[in-house]
Amino acid sequence: MAQTIDKQAVADSFSKAASHYDQFAQLQRDIGEQLLSQVNASSANTVVDLGCGTGYFSEKLDVQFPHSELTCFDLSPAMLNQTRQRELKNVHFQQGDIDQLPFDENSVDLIYSNLVIQWSDDFCECLKQIKNSLKVGAKAYLSTLLIGTLDELTQAWKSVDDNPHTNRFLSLTDIENCLKQSGFSKTQLKKETRTLAYKNVLEVMRALKGIGANHVHDHQATKLTGKRLVKQLEMGYLPFKNEQGLLNLTYQVCYIEITK
Ligand SMILES: C[S@@+](CC[C@H](N)C(=O)[O-])C[C@H]1O[C@@H](n2cnc3c(N)ncnc32)[C@H](O)[C@@H]1O
């Protein structure tokens, strides 16, 4: 289940998107709101927004927990700079990797992480580190994407070649197995399907690039380029046109609530 991810390339993609991320991130905001609505802690001394991006949810956490010390943590320096511009109170900024969490053992009261852990190269290990960072009885709220996400695009690319052009996502069973191994005292999982629709293939690509989620692990160049590539992809996408003639793009979302 573990894979080797080029973290520098991931950070670069997100950094390139940082200044316009919020314009493209409606789906990410909707999922993040849903995750935030699950947070039921009334107080917390130390809160971490793991993979904070532009700080949209850091700002909400800062309001919800006005007496907490909030750490905004992200791999991308440009994303952290966007968060800095929000002028939050009692905030630390920390650049780092979810696969090498720097927090002291038993030091964090609440972890919130919206659509980040799918970028971990070892989800089971990442969960262990999250557990290690949390105080006993403290909670983490995580959202991630499951296998089946971007499936239409994955299938459309198969009409071009057999190389990977979208990233692989874990199954619900993979996630359940990691949760069992990591020994949290309580776990709650919820799964949801969200489908977006776009006018054409270029819009699909622009949307992924707009949020910086366009780095594909083990990506190889295609033989086709330019208009011929777009035409071939449009052909491959034909089975996934909806009744309005738009191209569907599915996200399989998983919400995880865990207590140490
Ligand atoms: C889809 S965005 C979500 C941002 C934010 N949580 C939100 O909901 O708006 C994913 C974020 O995860 C960060 N990220 C990706 N890989 C990471 C890693 N290995 N460690 C820490 N952050 C990472 C990216 O830089 C980006 O800001």
Coordinates of C-alpha atoms and ligand atoms in Angstrom, one line a residue:
M1 CA 0.0 0.0 0.0
A2 CA 3.0 2.3 0.5
Q3 CA 4.3 4.2 -2.5
T4 CA 7.1 6.6 -3.2
I5 CA 5.9 10.1 -3.8
D6 CA 8.0 12.9 -5.2
K7 CA 7.1 15.4 -2.4
Q8 CA 9.0 18.3 -4.1
A9 CA 6.9 17.8 -7.2
V10 CA 3.7 17.7 -5.2
A11 CA 4.8 20.9 -3.3
D12 CA 5.6 22.6 -6.5
S13 CA 2.2 21.8 -8.1
F14 CA 0.4 23.1 -5.0
S15 CA 2.6 26.2 -4.8
K16 CA 1.9 27.1 -8.4
A17 CA -1.8 26.9 -7.7
A18 CA -1.7 28.7 -4.3
S19 CA -2.7 32.2 -5.5
H20 CA -5.8 31.0 -7.4
Y21 CA -6.6 27.9 -5.5
D22 CA -9.7 29.4 -3.8
Q23 CA -11.3 30.2 -7.1
F24 CA -11.3 26.5 -8.1
A25 CA -11.9 24.9 -4.8
Q26 CA -15.7 24.8 -4.3
L27 CA -15.8 21.0 -4.0
Q28 CA -12.9 21.1 -1.5
R29 CA -14.7 23.8 0.6
D30 CA -18.0 21.8 0.5
I31 CA -16.2 18.7 1.8
G32 CA -14.3 20.7 4.3
E33 CA -17.5 22.2 5.6
Q34 CA -19.0 18.8 6.0
L35 CA -15.9 17.7 7.9
L36 CA -16.0 20.8 10.1
S37 CA -19.7 20.2 11.0
Q38 CA -18.5 16.9 12.6
V39 CA -16.1 18.6 15.0
N40 CA -17.9 18.6 18.3
A41 CA -15.1 19.6 20.7
S42 CA -16.0 22.7 22.7
S43 CA -12.4 23.6 23.7
A44 CA -8.9 22.6 22.8
N45 CA -5.6 24.0 23.8
T46 CA -3.7 22.9 20.7
V47 CA -5.3 22.5 17.3
V48 CA -3.5 21.5 14.0
D49 CA -4.8 22.2 10.5
L50 CA -2.9 19.5 8.7
G51 CA -2.4 20.5 5.1
C52 CA -4.0 23.8 5.7
G53 CA -3.7 25.0 2.0
T54 CA -4.7 28.7 1.8
G55 CA -6.0 28.7 5.3
Y56 CA -9.7 28.8 4.5
F57 CA -10.5 26.3 7.3
S58 CA -7.6 27.5 9.5
E59 CA -9.6 30.8 9.7
K60 CA -12.8 28.9 10.7
L61 CA -10.8 26.8 13.3
D62 CA -9.3 30.1 14.7
V63 CA -12.9 31.5 15.2
Q64 CA -14.3 28.2 16.6
F65 CA -11.3 27.8 19.1
P66 CA -10.4 31.4 20.0
H67 CA -8.3 30.4 23.0
S68 CA -6.3 27.7 21.2
E69 CA -2.9 27.7 19.7
L70 CA -3.4 26.8 16.1
T71 CA -0.7 25.3 13.9
C72 CA -1.1 25.7 10.2
F73 CA 0.9 22.9 8.6
D74 CA 1.6 22.4 4.9
L75 CA 4.2 21.0 2.5
S76 CA 3.9 24.0 0.2
P77 CA 5.5 27.3 1.3
A78 CA 3.3 29.3 -1.1
M79 CA 0.2 27.8 0.4
L80 CA 1.4 28.7 3.9
N81 CA 2.0 32.3 2.6
Q82 CA -1.6 32.5 1.5
T83 CA -2.6 31.4 5.1
R84 CA -0.3 34.0 6.6
Q85 CA -2.2 36.8 4.8
R86 CA -5.4 35.9 6.8
E87 CA -4.0 37.6 9.9
L88 CA -5.1 34.9 12.3
K89 CA -4.7 35.0 16.1
N90 CA -2.4 32.6 18.1
V91 CA -1.2 30.9 15.0
H92 CA 2.1 29.1 14.2
F93 CA 3.1 28.2 10.6
Q94 CA 5.0 25.1 10.0
Q95 CA 6.2 23.8 6.7
G96 CA 6.4 20.0 6.7
D97 CA 5.3 16.6 5.5
I98 CA 2.3 14.6 6.8
D99 CA 4.6 11.5 6.6
Q100 CA 7.0 13.1 9.1
L101 CA 4.9 14.8 11.6
P102 CA 7.1 17.0 13.9
F103 CA 4.7 17.3 16.9
D104 CA 5.6 16.0 20.3
E105 CA 4.1 12.8 21.6
N106 CA 0.7 13.4 23.4
S107 CA 0.8 17.2 22.6
V108 CA -2.3 17.9 20.3
D109 CA -5.9 18.2 21.4
L110 CA -7.5 18.3 17.9
I111 CA -6.3 17.6 14.3
Y112 CA -8.4 18.7 11.4
S113 CA -7.3 17.7 7.9
N114 CA -9.3 18.3 4.8
L115 CA -8.3 16.4 1.6
V116 CA -4.7 16.0 2.4
I117 CA -3.9 12.4 3.6
Q118 CA -4.4 11.0 0.1
W119 CA -1.0 12.6 -0.6
S120 CA 0.7 10.5 2.1
D121 CA 3.0 7.8 0.8
D122 CA 2.1 5.4 3.6
F123 CA -1.4 6.0 5.1
C124 CA -1.0 3.4 7.9
E125 CA 2.2 5.0 9.0
C126 CA 0.7 8.5 8.8
L127 CA -2.2 7.4 11.0
K128 CA 0.3 6.1 13.6
Q129 CA 2.0 9.5 13.6
I130 CA -1.3 11.3 14.0
K131 CA -2.1 9.0 16.9
N132 CA 1.3 9.6 18.5
S133 CA 0.8 13.4 18.3
L134 CA -2.7 13.4 19.9
K135 CA -3.3 13.5 23.6
V136 CA -5.2 10.5 25.1
G137 CA -8.9 11.0 24.4
A138 CA -8.2 13.7 21.7
K139 CA -9.7 13.5 18.2
A140 CA -8.7 13.8 14.6
Y141 CA -11.1 14.7 11.8
L142 CA -9.8 13.7 8.4
S143 CA -11.3 13.7 4.9
T144 CA -9.7 11.8 2.0
L145 CA -10.5 10.4 -1.4
L146 CA -11.1 6.8 -2.2
I147 CA -10.6 4.5 -5.2
G148 CA -13.2 5.5 -7.9
T149 CA -12.2 9.1 -7.6
L150 CA -11.5 10.7 -11.1
D151 CA -12.6 7.3 -12.6
E152 CA -14.1 8.9 -15.7
L153 CA -10.8 10.7 -16.5
T154 CA -8.8 7.5 -15.7
Q155 CA -11.0 5.6 -18.2
A156 CA -10.8 8.4 -20.9
W157 CA -7.0 8.3 -20.7
K158 CA -7.1 4.5 -21.4
S159 CA -8.2 5.5 -24.9
V160 CA -4.8 7.2 -25.3
D161 CA -2.3 4.8 -23.6
D162 CA -1.9 2.5 -20.7
N163 CA 0.3 4.8 -18.6
P164 CA -1.0 6.3 -15.3
H165 CA -2.4 9.7 -15.8
T166 CA -4.4 9.9 -12.6
N167 CA -3.2 9.0 -9.1
R168 CA -4.3 5.8 -7.3
F169 CA -6.5 6.1 -4.3
L170 CA -7.0 3.7 -1.3
S171 CA -10.1 1.6 -0.9
L172 CA -12.4 1.8 2.1
T173 CA -11.1 -1.6 3.2
D174 CA -7.4 -0.3 3.0
I175 CA -8.4 2.5 5.3
E176 CA -10.3 0.3 7.7
N177 CA -7.3 -2.0 7.9
C178 CA -5.0 0.8 8.7
L179 CA -7.4 2.1 11.3
K180 CA -7.5 -1.4 12.9
Q181 CA -3.7 -1.6 13.0
S182 CA -3.2 1.9 14.5
G183 CA -5.4 1.1 17.6
F184 CA -7.5 4.2 18.0
S185 CA -10.0 3.8 20.8
K186 CA -12.9 4.9 18.6
T187 CA -13.2 5.2 14.8
Q188 CA -16.1 6.4 12.7
L189 CA -16.2 6.3 8.9
K190 CA -18.6 7.9 6.4
K191 CA -18.5 7.6 2.6
E192 CA -20.0 9.9 0.1
T193 CA -20.1 10.3 -3.7
R194 CA -19.9 13.7 -5.3
T195 CA -20.1 14.2 -9.0
L196 CA -19.0 17.4 -10.8
A197 CA -19.7 18.2 -14.5
Y198 CA -17.6 20.0 -17.0
K199 CA -18.1 21.3 -20.6
N200 CA -15.1 19.6 -22.0
V201 CA -11.9 17.8 -21.3
L202 CA -9.8 21.0 -21.2
E203 CA -12.1 22.3 -18.4
V204 CA -11.6 19.0 -16.5
M205 CA -7.8 19.5 -16.7
R206 CA -8.0 23.2 -15.8
A207 CA -10.0 22.4 -12.7
L208 CA -7.4 19.9 -11.4
K209 CA -4.6 22.2 -12.3
G210 CA -6.4 25.1 -10.6
I211 CA -6.3 23.4 -7.2
G212 CA -2.8 22.1 -7.8
A213 CA -3.9 18.4 -7.7
N214 CA -2.3 17.7 -11.1
H215 CA 0.9 16.0 -10.1
V216 CA 0.6 12.4 -11.1
H217 CA 3.0 9.9 -9.5
D218 CA 5.1 7.9 -12.0
H219 CA 3.7 10.0 -14.8
Q220 CA 5.1 9.4 -18.3
A221 CA 4.7 11.7 -21.4
T222 CA 2.2 10.6 -24.0
K223 CA 2.9 10.1 -27.7
L224 CA -0.1 12.3 -28.6
T225 CA 0.1 16.0 -27.8
G226 CA -2.0 19.2 -28.5
K227 CA -5.2 19.0 -30.4
R228 CA -4.9 15.3 -31.3
L229 CA -4.5 14.4 -27.6
V230 CA -7.6 16.5 -26.6
K231 CA -9.7 15.0 -29.4
Q232 CA -8.7 11.4 -28.4
L233 CA -9.5 12.2 -24.7
E234 CA -12.9 13.7 -25.7
M235 CA -13.6 10.4 -27.5
G236 CA -12.5 8.4 -24.5
Y237 CA -14.8 10.5 -22.3
L238 CA -17.9 10.0 -24.5
P239 CA -19.4 7.2 -22.3
F240 CA -19.3 9.6 -19.3
K241 CA -21.3 12.4 -20.8
N242 CA -24.4 13.1 -18.7
E243 CA -27.9 14.0 -20.0
Q244 CA -27.0 17.7 -20.4
G245 CA -24.0 16.7 -22.6
L246 CA -21.5 17.6 -19.8
L247 CA -18.6 15.4 -18.7
N248 CA -19.0 13.8 -15.3
L249 CA -16.1 13.7 -12.8
T250 CA -16.7 11.6 -9.7
Y251 CA -15.1 12.0 -6.3
Q252 CA -15.5 9.2 -3.7
V253 CA -15.1 11.0 -0.4
C254 CA -14.3 9.4 3.0
Y255 CA -14.8 11.2 6.3
I256 CA -12.8 9.8 9.2
E257 CA -13.3 10.7 12.9
I258 CA -10.9 9.0 15.3
T259 CA -10.3 9.2 19.0
K260 CA -7.0 8.2 20.7
Ligands
LIG1 C1 -6.6 19.8 -1.7 S1 -5.5 20.9 -0.8 C2 -6.5 21.1 0.6 C3 -6.1 22.4 1.4 C4 -7.0 22.7 2.6 N1 -7.0 21.6 3.6 C5 -8.4 23.0 2.2 O1 -9.3 22.3 2.5 O2 -8.6 24.0 1.5 C6 -4.2 19.8 -0.3 C7 -3.2 20.5 0.5 O3 -2.3 19.5 1.1 C8 -1.0 19.9 1.0 N2 -0.1 18.7 0.9 C9 0.1 17.8 -0.1 N3 0.9 16.9 0.3 C10 1.3 17.1 1.6 C11 2.2 16.5 2.5 N4 2.8 15.4 2.2 N5 2.4 17.1 3.7 C12 1.7 18.2 4.1 N6 0.8 18.8 3.2 C13 0.6 18.3 2.0 C14 -0.9 20.7 -0.3 O4 0.2 21.6 -0.3 C15 -2.3 21.4 -0.3 O5 -2.2 22.7 0.4

